[in-house]
Short mmCIF file of C-alpha atoms in Angstrom, two decimals:
data_model
loop_
_atom_site.label_atom_id
_atom_site.label_comp_id
_atom_site.label_asym_id
_atom_site.label_seq_id
_atom_site.Cartn_x
_atom_site.Cartn_y
_atom_site.Cartn_z
CA UNK A 215 -11.21 137.56 140.77
CA UNK A 216 -12.71 137.31 143.97
CA UNK A 217 -15.52 135.73 142.40
CA UNK A 218 -13.41 133.45 140.41
CA UNK A 219 -11.43 132.23 144.10
CA UNK A 220 -14.81 131.77 145.65
CA UNK A 221 -15.57 129.13 142.73
CA UNK A 222 -12.33 127.77 143.47
CA UNK A 223 -12.86 127.15 147.31
CA UNK A 224 -16.12 126.05 147.10
CA UNK A 225 -17.47 129.17 148.87
CA UNK A 226 -21.14 130.98 149.37
CA UNK A 227 -20.53 134.43 149.85
CA UNK A 228 -20.68 137.99 148.88
CA UNK A 229 -16.47 138.10 147.91
CA UNK A 230 -16.07 141.61 148.77
CA UNK A 231 -16.92 141.36 152.24
CA UNK A 232 -15.89 137.88 152.74
CA UNK A 233 -12.14 138.11 151.42
CA UNK A 234 -11.50 141.69 152.45
CA UNK A 235 -12.91 140.50 156.21
CA UNK A 236 -10.95 137.58 156.19
CA UNK A 237 -7.89 139.25 154.48
CA UNK A 238 -7.54 142.12 157.21
CA UNK A 239 -7.88 139.42 159.89
CA UNK A 240 -5.09 137.49 158.77
CA UNK A 241 -3.05 140.32 157.67
CA UNK A 242 -3.44 141.56 161.59
CA UNK A 243 -2.19 138.05 162.84
CA UNK A 244 0.63 138.22 160.47
CA UNK A 245 1.65 140.97 161.31
CA UNK A 246 1.16 140.67 165.36
CA UNK A 247 3.30 137.45 165.92
CA UNK A 248 6.58 138.92 164.79
CA UNK A 249 5.66 142.52 165.83
CA UNK A 250 4.09 141.46 169.06
CA UNK A 251 5.64 144.96 170.88
CA UNK A 252 5.25 147.22 168.31
CA UNK A 253 1.41 146.26 167.43
CA UNK A 254 0.50 146.65 171.30
CA UNK A 255 2.46 149.92 171.67
CA UNK A 256 0.72 151.25 168.46
CA UNK A 257 -2.53 150.12 169.88
CA UNK A 258 -1.89 151.91 173.25
CA UNK A 259 -1.02 155.14 171.45
CA UNK A 260 -4.03 154.91 169.77
CA UNK A 261 -6.22 153.89 172.19
CA UNK A 262 -4.68 156.95 174.24
CA UNK A 263 -5.51 159.09 171.44
CA UNK A 264 -9.04 158.48 171.67
CA UNK A 265 -9.09 158.36 175.36
CA UNK A 266 -8.28 161.86 175.48
CA UNK A 267 -10.22 163.73 172.32
CA UNK A 268 -13.36 161.22 171.89
CA UNK A 269 -14.36 159.61 175.36
CA UNK A 270 -16.60 162.30 175.79
CA UNK A 271 -18.13 161.17 172.75
CA UNK A 272 -18.34 157.63 173.21
CA UNK A 273 -20.39 158.75 176.52
CA UNK A 274 -22.51 160.75 175.07
CA UNK A 275 -23.20 158.16 171.96
CA UNK A 276 -24.17 155.64 174.07
CA UNK A 277 -26.22 157.83 176.42
CA UNK A 278 -28.44 159.65 173.64
CA UNK A 279 -28.94 155.89 172.09
CA UNK A 280 -30.40 155.04 175.35
CA UNK A 281 -33.16 157.94 175.52
CA UNK A 282 -33.97 157.85 172.01
CA UNK A 283 -34.81 153.64 172.71
CA UNK A 284 -36.66 154.53 175.66
CA UNK A 285 -38.49 157.25 173.42
CA UNK A 286 -39.50 155.25 170.54
CA UNK A 287 -40.79 152.30 172.98
CA UNK A 288 -43.15 154.98 174.68
CA UNK A 289 -43.67 156.49 171.25
CA UNK A 290 -46.77 156.05 168.86
CA UNK A 291 -44.54 153.54 167.10
CA UNK A 292 -43.88 151.26 169.94
CA UNK A 293 -46.91 148.83 168.88
CA UNK A 294 -44.83 148.40 165.71
CA UNK A 295 -44.18 144.79 165.29
CA UNK A 296 -41.09 143.35 163.95
CA UNK A 297 -42.98 141.43 160.98
CA UNK A 298 -46.22 141.47 159.79
CA UNK A 299 -48.54 142.84 161.74
CA UNK A 300 -50.17 139.61 162.63
CA UNK A 301 -46.85 137.75 163.47
CA UNK A 302 -46.28 136.71 166.76
CA UNK A 303 -42.75 135.50 168.63
CA UNK A 304 -41.26 132.47 167.38
CA UNK A 305 -39.68 131.89 170.96
CA UNK A 306 -41.40 131.91 174.59
CA UNK A 307 -40.09 134.73 176.63
CA UNK A 308 -37.90 132.19 179.21
CA UNK A 309 -35.93 130.56 176.19
CA UNK A 310 -35.83 134.55 174.40
CA UNK A 311 -34.00 135.63 177.43
CA UNK A 312 -31.72 132.73 177.71
CA UNK A 313 -30.57 133.19 174.71
CA UNK A 314 -30.31 136.46 174.24
CA UNK A 315 -28.25 136.52 177.87
CA UNK A 316 -25.78 133.85 177.02
CA UNK A 317 -24.85 135.27 173.77
CA UNK A 318 -24.64 138.78 175.24
CA UNK A 319 -22.66 138.95 178.64
CA UNK A 320 -22.22 135.86 180.43
CA UNK A 321 -19.08 135.58 180.18
CA UNK A 322 -18.32 139.38 180.66
CA UNK A 323 -20.12 138.92 184.12
CA UNK A 324 -18.30 135.40 185.27
CA UNK A 325 -15.33 137.98 185.08
CA UNK A 326 -16.18 140.90 186.32
CA UNK A 327 -19.01 139.86 188.76
CA UNK A 328 -16.32 140.07 191.90
CA UNK A 329 -13.45 141.57 190.39
CA UNK A 330 -15.24 145.02 189.03
CA UNK A 331 -16.93 145.68 192.88
CA UNK A 332 -13.93 144.57 194.54
CA UNK A 333 -11.68 146.91 192.81
CA UNK A 334 -13.73 149.81 193.04
CA UNK A 335 -14.42 149.04 196.70
CA UNK A 336 -10.33 149.22 197.15
CA UNK A 337 -10.11 152.18 194.92
CA UNK A 338 -12.75 154.32 194.20
CA UNK A 339 -13.47 155.95 191.25
CA UNK A 340 -14.25 159.25 193.23
CA UNK A 341 -11.45 160.94 194.63
CA UNK A 342 -12.87 162.22 197.60
CA UNK A 343 -14.41 158.36 198.72
CA UNK A 344 -12.18 157.07 201.31
CA UNK A 345 -11.14 153.32 200.30
CA UNK A 346 -13.21 150.28 201.84
CA UNK A 347 -15.58 152.52 203.48
CA UNK A 348 -19.51 152.67 203.12
CA UNK A 349 -19.41 155.13 200.75
CA UNK A 350 -16.98 152.71 198.68
CA UNK A 351 -18.88 150.22 198.58
CA UNK A 352 -22.19 151.79 197.63
CA UNK A 353 -20.12 153.56 194.78
CA UNK A 354 -18.45 150.47 194.15
CA UNK A 355 -22.07 149.02 193.28
CA UNK A 356 -23.47 151.94 191.62
CA UNK A 357 -20.65 152.02 188.96
CA UNK A 358 -20.48 148.09 188.27
CA UNK A 359 -24.74 148.28 187.47
CA UNK A 360 -23.64 151.53 185.04
CA UNK A 361 -21.10 149.37 183.43
CA UNK A 362 -23.25 146.30 182.80
CA UNK A 363 -26.89 147.78 183.07
CA UNK A 364 -28.83 149.67 180.28
CA UNK A 365 -26.28 151.35 178.81
CA UNK A 366 -24.32 147.80 177.65
CA UNK A 367 -28.09 146.58 176.33
CA UNK A 368 -28.54 149.65 174.72
CA UNK A 369 -25.53 149.35 172.47
CA UNK A 370 -26.90 145.48 171.60
CA UNK A 371 -30.68 146.76 171.27
CA UNK A 372 -29.96 149.31 168.98
CA UNK A 373 -28.68 147.33 166.28
CA UNK A 374 -30.88 144.68 167.05
CA UNK A 375 -33.96 146.78 166.90
CA UNK A 376 -32.96 148.17 163.72
CA UNK A 377 -31.78 144.77 161.96
CA UNK A 378 -35.14 143.25 163.27
CA UNK A 379 -37.45 145.70 161.87
CA UNK A 380 -35.56 146.07 157.93
CA UNK A 381 -35.34 142.28 158.04
CA UNK A 382 -39.02 141.27 159.25
CA UNK A 383 -40.73 144.50 158.27
CA UNK A 384 -39.21 145.40 155.07
CA UNK A 385 -37.95 141.67 153.82
CA UNK A 386 -34.35 143.62 153.69
CA UNK A 387 -30.91 141.28 154.04
CA UNK A 388 -30.54 140.59 157.76
CA UNK A 389 -27.05 142.64 157.80
CA UNK A 390 -26.14 145.89 159.32
CA UNK A 391 -25.76 147.48 155.68
CA UNK A 392 -29.48 146.69 155.44
CA UNK A 393 -30.01 149.43 158.04
CA UNK A 394 -29.22 152.23 155.84
CA UNK A 395 -30.83 151.26 152.62
CA UNK A 396 -33.35 154.26 153.72
CA UNK A 397 -30.17 156.60 153.25
CA UNK A 398 -28.20 154.87 150.43
CA UNK A 399 -30.85 153.06 148.61
CA UNK A 400 -29.92 150.16 145.76
CA UNK A 401 -25.86 151.60 146.72
CA UNK A 402 -26.53 149.71 150.05
CA UNK A 403 -25.80 146.73 147.67
CA UNK A 404 -22.59 147.85 146.27
CA UNK A 405 -18.98 148.60 147.77
CA UNK A 406 -21.09 151.25 150.48
CA UNK A 407 -22.75 148.75 151.74
CA UNK A 408 -20.12 146.23 151.47
CA UNK A 409 -17.62 148.41 153.29
CA UNK A 410 -20.39 148.94 156.37
CA UNK A 411 -20.60 145.07 156.56
CA UNK A 412 -16.59 144.75 156.44
CA UNK A 413 -16.11 147.26 159.36
CA UNK A 414 -19.26 145.16 161.06
CA UNK A 415 -17.25 141.76 160.41
CA UNK A 416 -13.82 143.05 161.93
CA UNK A 417 -15.98 144.44 164.89
CA UNK A 418 -16.95 141.47 165.83
CA UNK A 419 -14.36 139.24 164.95
CA UNK A 420 -12.12 141.61 167.13
CA UNK A 421 -14.87 141.87 170.42
CA UNK A 422 -15.68 138.15 170.44
CA UNK A 423 -11.61 137.72 170.71
CA UNK A 424 -11.56 139.95 173.40
CA UNK A 425 -13.94 138.06 175.48
CA UNK A 426 -11.93 134.62 174.40
CA UNK A 427 -8.91 136.26 175.42
CA UNK A 428 -10.68 137.08 179.03
CA UNK A 429 -12.09 133.81 179.39
CA UNK A 430 -9.08 132.09 178.40
CA UNK A 431 -7.43 134.00 181.28
CA UNK A 432 -10.12 133.00 183.83
CA UNK A 433 -10.07 129.84 182.76
CA UNK A 434 -6.37 129.14 183.53
CA UNK A 435 -7.03 130.65 186.68
CA UNK A 436 -9.75 128.37 187.53
CA UNK A 437 -7.78 125.61 186.33
CA UNK A 438 -4.63 126.39 188.26
CA UNK A 439 -6.80 126.62 191.22
CA UNK A 440 -8.20 123.06 190.75
CA UNK A 441 -5.39 121.38 189.55
CA UNK A 442 -2.15 123.10 189.46
CA UNK A 443 -2.45 123.85 185.82
CA UNK A 444 0.43 126.84 185.38
CA UNK A 445 -1.16 130.22 184.22
CA UNK A 446 1.41 130.71 181.12
CA UNK A 447 0.68 132.10 177.61
CA UNK A 448 0.90 129.03 175.58
CA UNK A 449 -1.45 126.84 177.89
CA UNK A 450 -3.69 129.85 177.66
CA UNK A 451 -3.61 129.58 173.33
CA UNK A 452 -4.07 125.60 173.92
CA UNK A 453 -7.12 126.97 176.15
CA UNK A 454 -8.60 129.02 173.20
CA UNK A 455 -7.59 125.92 170.74
CA UNK A 456 -9.69 123.40 172.48
CA UNK A 457 -12.91 125.76 173.34
CA UNK A 458 -12.82 127.02 169.34
CA UNK A 459 -12.70 123.68 168.92
CA UNK A 460 -15.89 122.68 170.93
CA UNK A 461 -17.33 125.82 169.46
CA UNK A 462 -16.75 124.66 165.76
CA UNK A 463 -18.71 121.51 166.64
CA UNK A 464 -21.41 124.27 168.39
CA UNK A 465 -21.82 125.76 165.61
CA UNK A 466 -21.65 123.06 163.20
CA UNK A 467 -25.24 122.26 164.36
CA UNK A 468 -26.97 125.40 163.80
CA UNK A 469 -28.98 127.83 165.90
CA UNK A 470 -31.89 125.23 167.56
CA UNK A 471 -29.67 122.19 168.13
CA UNK A 472 -26.37 124.10 169.28
CA UNK A 473 -26.68 127.48 170.72
CA UNK A 474 -30.50 127.11 172.01
CA UNK A 475 -29.27 123.97 174.11
CA UNK A 476 -26.09 125.28 175.26
CA UNK A 477 -27.98 128.65 176.61
CA UNK A 478 -30.61 126.66 178.07
CA UNK A 479 -28.38 124.59 179.85
CA UNK A 480 -25.79 127.02 180.92
CA UNK A 481 -28.63 129.32 182.21
CA UNK A 482 -29.39 126.50 184.78
CA UNK A 483 -25.81 125.65 185.68
CA UNK A 484 -25.62 129.77 186.36
CA UNK A 485 -28.68 129.74 188.58
CA UNK A 486 -27.54 126.77 190.66
CA UNK A 487 -23.80 128.92 191.14
CA UNK A 488 -25.95 132.08 192.14
CA UNK A 489 -28.43 130.04 194.56
CA UNK A 490 -25.61 128.07 196.08
CA UNK A 491 -23.72 131.93 196.42
CA UNK A 492 -26.91 133.11 198.14
CA UNK A 493 -27.85 129.99 200.14
CA UNK A 494 -24.10 130.10 201.90
CA UNK A 495 -22.88 133.88 201.85
CA UNK A 496 -24.69 136.69 204.02
CA UNK A 497 -28.12 136.08 202.56
CA UNK A 498 -29.81 139.23 204.45
CA UNK A 499 -26.89 141.32 203.46
CA UNK A 500 -27.05 140.51 199.86
CA UNK A 501 -30.89 141.30 200.49
CA UNK A 502 -30.90 144.79 201.78
CA UNK A 503 -28.25 145.42 199.46
CA UNK A 504 -29.72 144.45 196.29
CA UNK A 505 -32.70 147.05 197.14
CA UNK A 506 -29.82 149.72 198.22
CA UNK A 507 -28.23 149.44 195.06
CA UNK A 508 -30.59 149.57 192.76
CA UNK A 509 -31.78 152.74 194.16
CA UNK A 510 -28.14 154.22 194.30
CA UNK A 511 -28.16 153.08 190.68
CA UNK A 512 -31.40 154.65 189.31
CA UNK A 513 -30.48 157.77 191.68
CA UNK A 514 -26.85 158.47 190.15
CA UNK A 515 -27.62 157.50 186.75
CA UNK A 516 -28.73 160.66 185.51
CA UNK A 517 -25.55 162.56 186.25
CA UNK A 518 -23.36 159.34 185.73
CA UNK A 519 -24.67 158.88 182.07
CA UNK A 520 -23.10 162.21 181.56
CA UNK A 521 -19.41 161.69 183.64
CA UNK A 522 -16.62 162.36 181.91
CA UNK A 523 -13.74 163.29 184.54
CA UNK A 524 -13.62 166.56 182.85
CA UNK A 525 -11.74 167.87 186.62
CA UNK A 526 -9.61 165.24 187.22
CA UNK A 527 -6.58 164.21 185.25
CA UNK A 528 -6.90 160.26 185.68
CA UNK A 529 -6.90 157.28 183.83
CA UNK A 530 -9.51 155.63 185.63
CA UNK A 531 -12.72 156.17 182.83
CA UNK A 532 -10.46 155.15 179.75
CA UNK A 533 -9.34 151.91 182.09
CA UNK A 534 -13.07 150.93 182.66
CA UNK A 535 -16.03 152.84 181.14
CA UNK A 536 -14.35 153.54 177.36
CA UNK A 537 -13.18 150.29 177.57
CA UNK A 538 -16.56 148.75 178.33
CA UNK A 539 -18.45 150.89 176.09
CA UNK A 540 -15.75 150.36 173.38
CA UNK A 541 -15.79 146.27 173.71
CA UNK A 542 -19.49 146.14 173.79
CA UNK A 543 -19.82 148.29 170.52
CA UNK A 544 -17.70 146.23 168.89
CA UNK A 545 -20.00 143.05 169.83
CA UNK A 546 -22.90 145.24 168.51
CA UNK A 547 -23.02 143.90 165.16
CA UNK A 548 -22.91 140.04 166.18
CA UNK A 549 -25.30 140.10 169.60
CA UNK A 550 -27.60 142.80 167.37
CA UNK A 551 -27.91 140.43 164.64
CA UNK A 552 -28.20 137.34 167.12
CA UNK A 553 -31.16 139.05 168.78
CA UNK A 554 -32.67 139.92 166.06
CA UNK A 555 -32.92 136.07 164.52
CA UNK A 556 -34.88 135.30 168.02
CA UNK A 557 -37.27 138.36 167.94
CA UNK A 558 -39.47 138.48 165.21
CA UNK A 559 -42.87 139.11 166.15
CA UNK A 560 -42.54 141.28 169.02
CA UNK A 561 -43.26 144.79 168.89
CA UNK A 562 -40.89 147.47 169.50
CA UNK A 563 -42.01 148.09 172.81
CA UNK A 564 -41.77 144.55 173.78
CA UNK A 565 -38.66 144.39 172.31
CA UNK A 566 -36.70 147.47 174.22
CA UNK A 567 -38.52 146.78 177.47
CA UNK A 568 -37.41 142.73 176.95
CA UNK A 569 -33.68 143.71 175.85
CA UNK A 570 -33.09 146.63 178.41
CA UNK A 571 -34.72 145.64 181.53
CA UNK A 572 -34.38 142.23 181.78
CA UNK A 573 -30.99 141.40 181.55
CA UNK A 574 -30.64 144.67 183.61
CA UNK A 575 -32.54 143.17 186.67
CA UNK A 576 -30.34 139.85 186.09
CA UNK A 577 -27.61 141.89 186.35
CA UNK A 578 -28.51 143.58 189.55
CA UNK A 579 -29.16 139.88 190.59
CA UNK A 580 -25.54 138.50 189.65
CA UNK A 581 -23.79 141.90 191.07
CA UNK A 582 -25.71 141.72 194.26
CA UNK A 583 -25.07 138.08 195.08
CA UNK A 584 -21.36 138.05 193.80
CA UNK A 585 -19.95 142.09 194.46
CA UNK A 586 -21.82 142.43 197.52
CA UNK A 587 -20.74 138.96 198.83
CA UNK A 588 -17.16 139.62 198.00
CA UNK A 589 -17.46 142.97 199.18
CA UNK A 590 -18.16 141.52 202.46
CA UNK A 591 -15.77 138.89 202.46
CA UNK A 592 -13.28 141.91 202.05
CA UNK A 593 -14.71 143.94 204.69
CA UNK A 594 -14.45 140.84 207.25
CA UNK A 595 -10.56 139.86 206.10
CA UNK A 596 -11.53 136.47 205.63
CA UNK A 597 -9.49 137.03 202.17
CA UNK A 598 -7.08 139.72 200.70
CA UNK A 599 -9.60 139.87 197.36
CA UNK A 600 -8.84 143.26 196.85
CA UNK A 601 -4.91 142.51 196.31
CA UNK A 602 -5.44 139.38 194.40
CA UNK A 603 -7.71 141.46 191.87
CA UNK A 604 -5.25 144.31 191.65
CA UNK A 605 -2.63 141.62 190.58
CA UNK A 606 -4.78 139.42 188.56
CA UNK A 607 -8.35 139.87 188.03
CA UNK A 608 -9.15 136.67 186.48
CA UNK A 609 -8.74 134.41 189.67
CA UNK A 610 -11.32 136.85 191.09
CA UNK A 611 -14.13 134.27 190.97
CA UNK A 612 -11.75 131.54 192.38
CA UNK A 613 -10.44 133.33 195.73
CA UNK A 614 -13.64 134.59 196.43
CA UNK A 615 -15.53 130.91 196.61
CA UNK A 616 -12.55 130.10 198.88
CA UNK A 617 -14.30 131.89 201.70
CA UNK A 618 -17.71 129.34 201.03
CA UNK A 619 -17.83 125.93 201.96
CA UNK A 620 -17.16 123.22 198.78
CA UNK A 621 -15.10 126.10 197.26
CA UNK A 622 -13.53 123.23 194.94
CA UNK A 623 -16.80 121.85 194.12
CA UNK A 624 -18.23 125.88 193.33
CA UNK A 625 -15.09 126.34 191.42
CA UNK A 626 -15.37 123.67 189.08
CA UNK A 627 -19.11 124.81 188.64
CA UNK A 628 -17.71 127.94 187.28
CA UNK A 629 -15.14 126.68 184.96
CA UNK A 630 -18.08 124.72 183.28
CA UNK A 631 -20.19 127.95 183.30
CA UNK A 632 -17.07 129.96 181.84
CA UNK A 633 -16.67 127.13 179.06
CA UNK A 634 -19.80 127.03 177.74
CA UNK A 635 -20.44 130.79 178.09
CA UNK A 636 -17.41 130.91 175.78
CA UNK A 637 -18.92 128.56 173.38
CA UNK A 638 -22.08 130.24 172.97
CA UNK A 639 -20.54 133.50 172.47
CA UNK A 640 -17.87 131.98 169.65
CA UNK A 641 -20.53 129.77 167.70
CA UNK A 642 -23.31 132.47 167.96
CA UNK A 643 -20.74 135.23 166.57
CA UNK A 644 -19.35 132.76 163.92
CA UNK A 645 -23.22 132.37 162.69
CA UNK A 646 -23.66 135.79 162.49
CA UNK A 647 -20.36 136.48 160.61
CA UNK A 648 -21.29 134.14 158.06
CA UNK A 649 -24.45 135.74 157.79
CA UNK A 650 -22.99 139.25 157.32
CA UNK A 651 -20.57 137.57 154.24
CA UNK A 652 -22.95 135.55 152.40
CA UNK A 653 -26.12 136.40 150.44
CA UNK A 654 -29.79 135.39 152.03
CA UNK A 655 -30.45 133.20 148.85
CA UNK A 656 -26.85 131.42 149.45
CA UNK A 657 -26.61 128.42 151.70
CA UNK A 658 -25.04 128.19 154.94
CA UNK A 659 -21.56 126.37 154.69
CA UNK A 660 -20.26 124.13 157.17
CA UNK A 661 -17.10 124.88 156.59
CA UNK A 662 -17.43 128.71 156.44
CA UNK A 663 -18.69 129.13 160.16
CA UNK A 664 -16.12 126.96 161.47
CA UNK A 665 -13.69 129.33 159.51
CA UNK A 666 -14.76 132.28 161.28
CA UNK A 667 -14.96 130.50 164.35
CA UNK A 668 -10.83 129.47 163.77
CA UNK A 669 -10.65 133.19 163.20
CA UNK A 670 -11.88 134.03 166.73
CA UNK A 671 -9.34 131.62 168.12
CA UNK A 672 -6.44 132.89 166.21
CA UNK A 673 -6.87 136.57 166.70
CA UNK A 674 -7.63 135.71 170.47
CA UNK A 675 -4.46 133.99 170.96
CA UNK A 676 -2.77 136.60 168.64
CA UNK A 677 -3.58 139.70 171.62
CA UNK A 678 -2.99 137.60 174.39
CA UNK A 679 0.76 136.80 173.16
CA UNK A 680 1.34 140.20 172.08
CA UNK A 681 0.28 142.07 175.76
CA UNK A 682 -2.29 139.82 177.70
CA UNK A 683 -5.07 141.96 179.04
CA UNK A 684 -3.63 145.36 178.23
CA UNK A 685 -3.70 144.29 174.97
CA UNK A 686 -6.99 143.28 174.97
CA UNK A 687 -8.53 146.58 176.26
CA UNK A 688 -5.97 148.87 173.59
CA UNK A 689 -7.15 147.06 170.49
CA UNK A 690 -10.79 147.14 171.34
CA UNK A 691 -11.31 150.41 172.85
CA UNK A 692 -9.59 151.62 169.40
CA UNK A 693 -11.42 149.39 167.04
CA UNK A 694 -15.01 150.62 169.20
CA UNK A 695 -14.71 154.01 167.10
CA UNK A 696 -16.17 153.40 163.62
CA UNK A 697 -18.92 151.13 164.96
CA UNK A 698 -20.15 153.88 167.50
CA UNK A 699 -20.59 156.08 164.31
CA UNK A 700 -22.64 153.35 162.79
CA UNK A 701 -24.99 153.14 165.80
CA UNK A 702 -25.53 156.90 165.46
CA UNK A 703 -26.68 156.44 161.51
CA UNK A 704 -28.69 153.25 162.65
CA UNK A 705 -30.77 155.42 164.82
CA UNK A 706 -31.54 157.80 162.38
CA UNK A 707 -32.44 155.50 159.75
CA UNK A 708 -34.45 153.35 161.79
CA UNK A 709 -36.58 156.85 162.77
CA UNK A 710 -36.87 157.74 159.40
CA UNK A 711 -38.65 154.44 158.45
CA UNK A 712 -40.43 154.16 161.17
CA UNK A 713 -42.12 157.63 160.48
CA UNK A 714 -42.56 156.14 157.00
CA UNK A 715 -44.43 153.04 158.43
CA UNK A 716 -46.72 155.04 160.53
CA UNK A 717 -47.95 157.00 157.77
CA UNK A 718 -48.41 154.12 155.66
CA UNK A 719 -45.49 154.55 152.97
CA UNK A 720 -43.52 151.16 151.60
CA UNK A 721 -39.57 151.62 151.61
CA UNK A 722 -39.62 152.42 148.48
CA UNK A 723 -41.52 155.60 149.00
CA UNK A 724 -39.29 155.99 151.80
CA UNK A 725 -36.42 155.67 149.42
CA UNK A 726 -37.46 157.94 146.96
CA UNK A 727 -38.61 160.70 149.64
CA UNK A 728 -42.24 160.79 148.67
CA UNK A 729 -42.84 159.62 152.78
CA UNK A 730 -41.31 163.19 153.76
CA UNK A 731 -42.67 165.82 151.03
CA UNK A 732 -39.77 168.16 152.53
CA UNK A 733 -37.46 166.25 151.25
CA UNK A 734 -38.87 166.91 147.53
CA UNK A 735 -37.85 170.67 147.78
CA UNK A 736 -34.18 169.41 146.77
CA UNK A 737 -35.00 168.63 142.81
CA UNK A 738 -31.22 167.00 142.12
CA UNK A 739 -31.92 164.88 145.18
CA UNK A 740 -35.17 164.00 143.57
CA UNK A 741 -34.10 163.08 140.15
CA UNK A 742 -31.60 160.81 142.10
CA UNK A 743 -34.06 159.09 144.32
CA UNK A 744 -36.16 158.87 141.11
CA UNK A 745 -33.67 156.86 139.51
CA UNK A 746 -33.36 154.82 142.72
CA UNK A 747 -36.90 154.22 143.10
CA UNK A 748 -37.36 152.84 139.38
CA UNK A 749 -34.53 150.05 140.35
CA UNK A 750 -35.91 149.40 143.90
CA UNK A 751 -38.18 147.07 142.53
CA UNK A 752 -35.21 144.81 141.86
CA UNK A 753 -34.14 144.51 145.12
CA UNK A 754 -34.91 140.90 146.79
CA UNK A 755 -34.20 139.66 150.06
CA UNK A 756 -31.03 137.60 149.26
CA UNK A 757 -29.46 140.53 146.99
#
């Protein structure tokens, strides 16, 4: 039935993945619009349960994956390439980084670059610290870097590395389900694999929709500051609609013409804004603060990475750390595939070093310039940033820029940067969702990519109307859990494949169990694996 529907609509998809994902997204929108309060309350209750009972799991899982990736980079597997042994990177380091950053957390840094440090400075996360003190300033920067540094990029790097390895080294389809081929064998291309891909598609849709919602809030604040545009739900829906149309145009152009050029242009604009704040702001204070913040971050990282608020009865970690981890995890399928697409030819060591440390270094610079400047503005009493951030975090960067000359010009530049980050996030996600929902031997149809861009906009608008920022946080914290579990299975599958690769075995031998002699002890399992291996040669990348 689904295949007949696909033919009637003229689509090129895997019907089980495409229609299940599209149907689930449509069902959410249809139910959330008339029952917005019930939906918001339900996700609020679910988020509370996840935070109370599984918050520790989020913390431990992400930290464990960071240790795993660093271990791979320095191990004997670090020289294995994402591709043939003689392959080389498709993009230069600079182009690779700009595309990586624009599709990753550019929108998030624009939203939280001022808001988070100021918030923690005024309301320290650690109970024995005096608000707006020197220790509060140090802790604010440390926590902000913890949230946007190595841990965030670990969540992106894990699927990116695994997807790149299996796609370029073993010619498997560039889908999340392919990562489980060493475990599932040919069952990867049936309902089990489809279920994995549906989870990845829905996680991506809601993760990007959350970012679009935050971006709409911030854009509305910026346009209210520049032109007096009222900050209301209908205006934010209108902004989402406009940006979705821009993203649809970009996604129709494809990766090289659309996303690549927008990413390069936007990183230049972001650097101009950084340079402006550095030049007119407290330059010496920023330089000294960045050095100290880097030291504080790496000093606190070992204990902060395992901190679960065990001895405190507060809601702080649910509102901040768990929300960030779940949000980032929901982005992991799309950002991981996007990173894999632009990382062919790099060694595992190059990949891990580049994806973990280059963006973390840029995050340090970003928070050093914006965060430290904002803290000093608050300390000097120039602007009551803390109160404005408490009332509406989306206005933070525009209120902050009021402390400097050419505030209107800088705010207008910020609006442009937000719009482009908004666009690159949406069109990158649309390209990746299209990859997840079709076979490699099927063409990528423009109307399918546009459909997914529109779906992200619809979900973002629905979430905003259903409860604004609280709804965005609650939905994503709940939905990030299934993919967090998948991330751990990815690490297991990747390690098994790397061990076999290093020993000179191919993927078919890995599936049948011969890459690891100890597996052959189970005769029943071996019989099944032999059956799978007989059929494994039928596999093609477009399967």
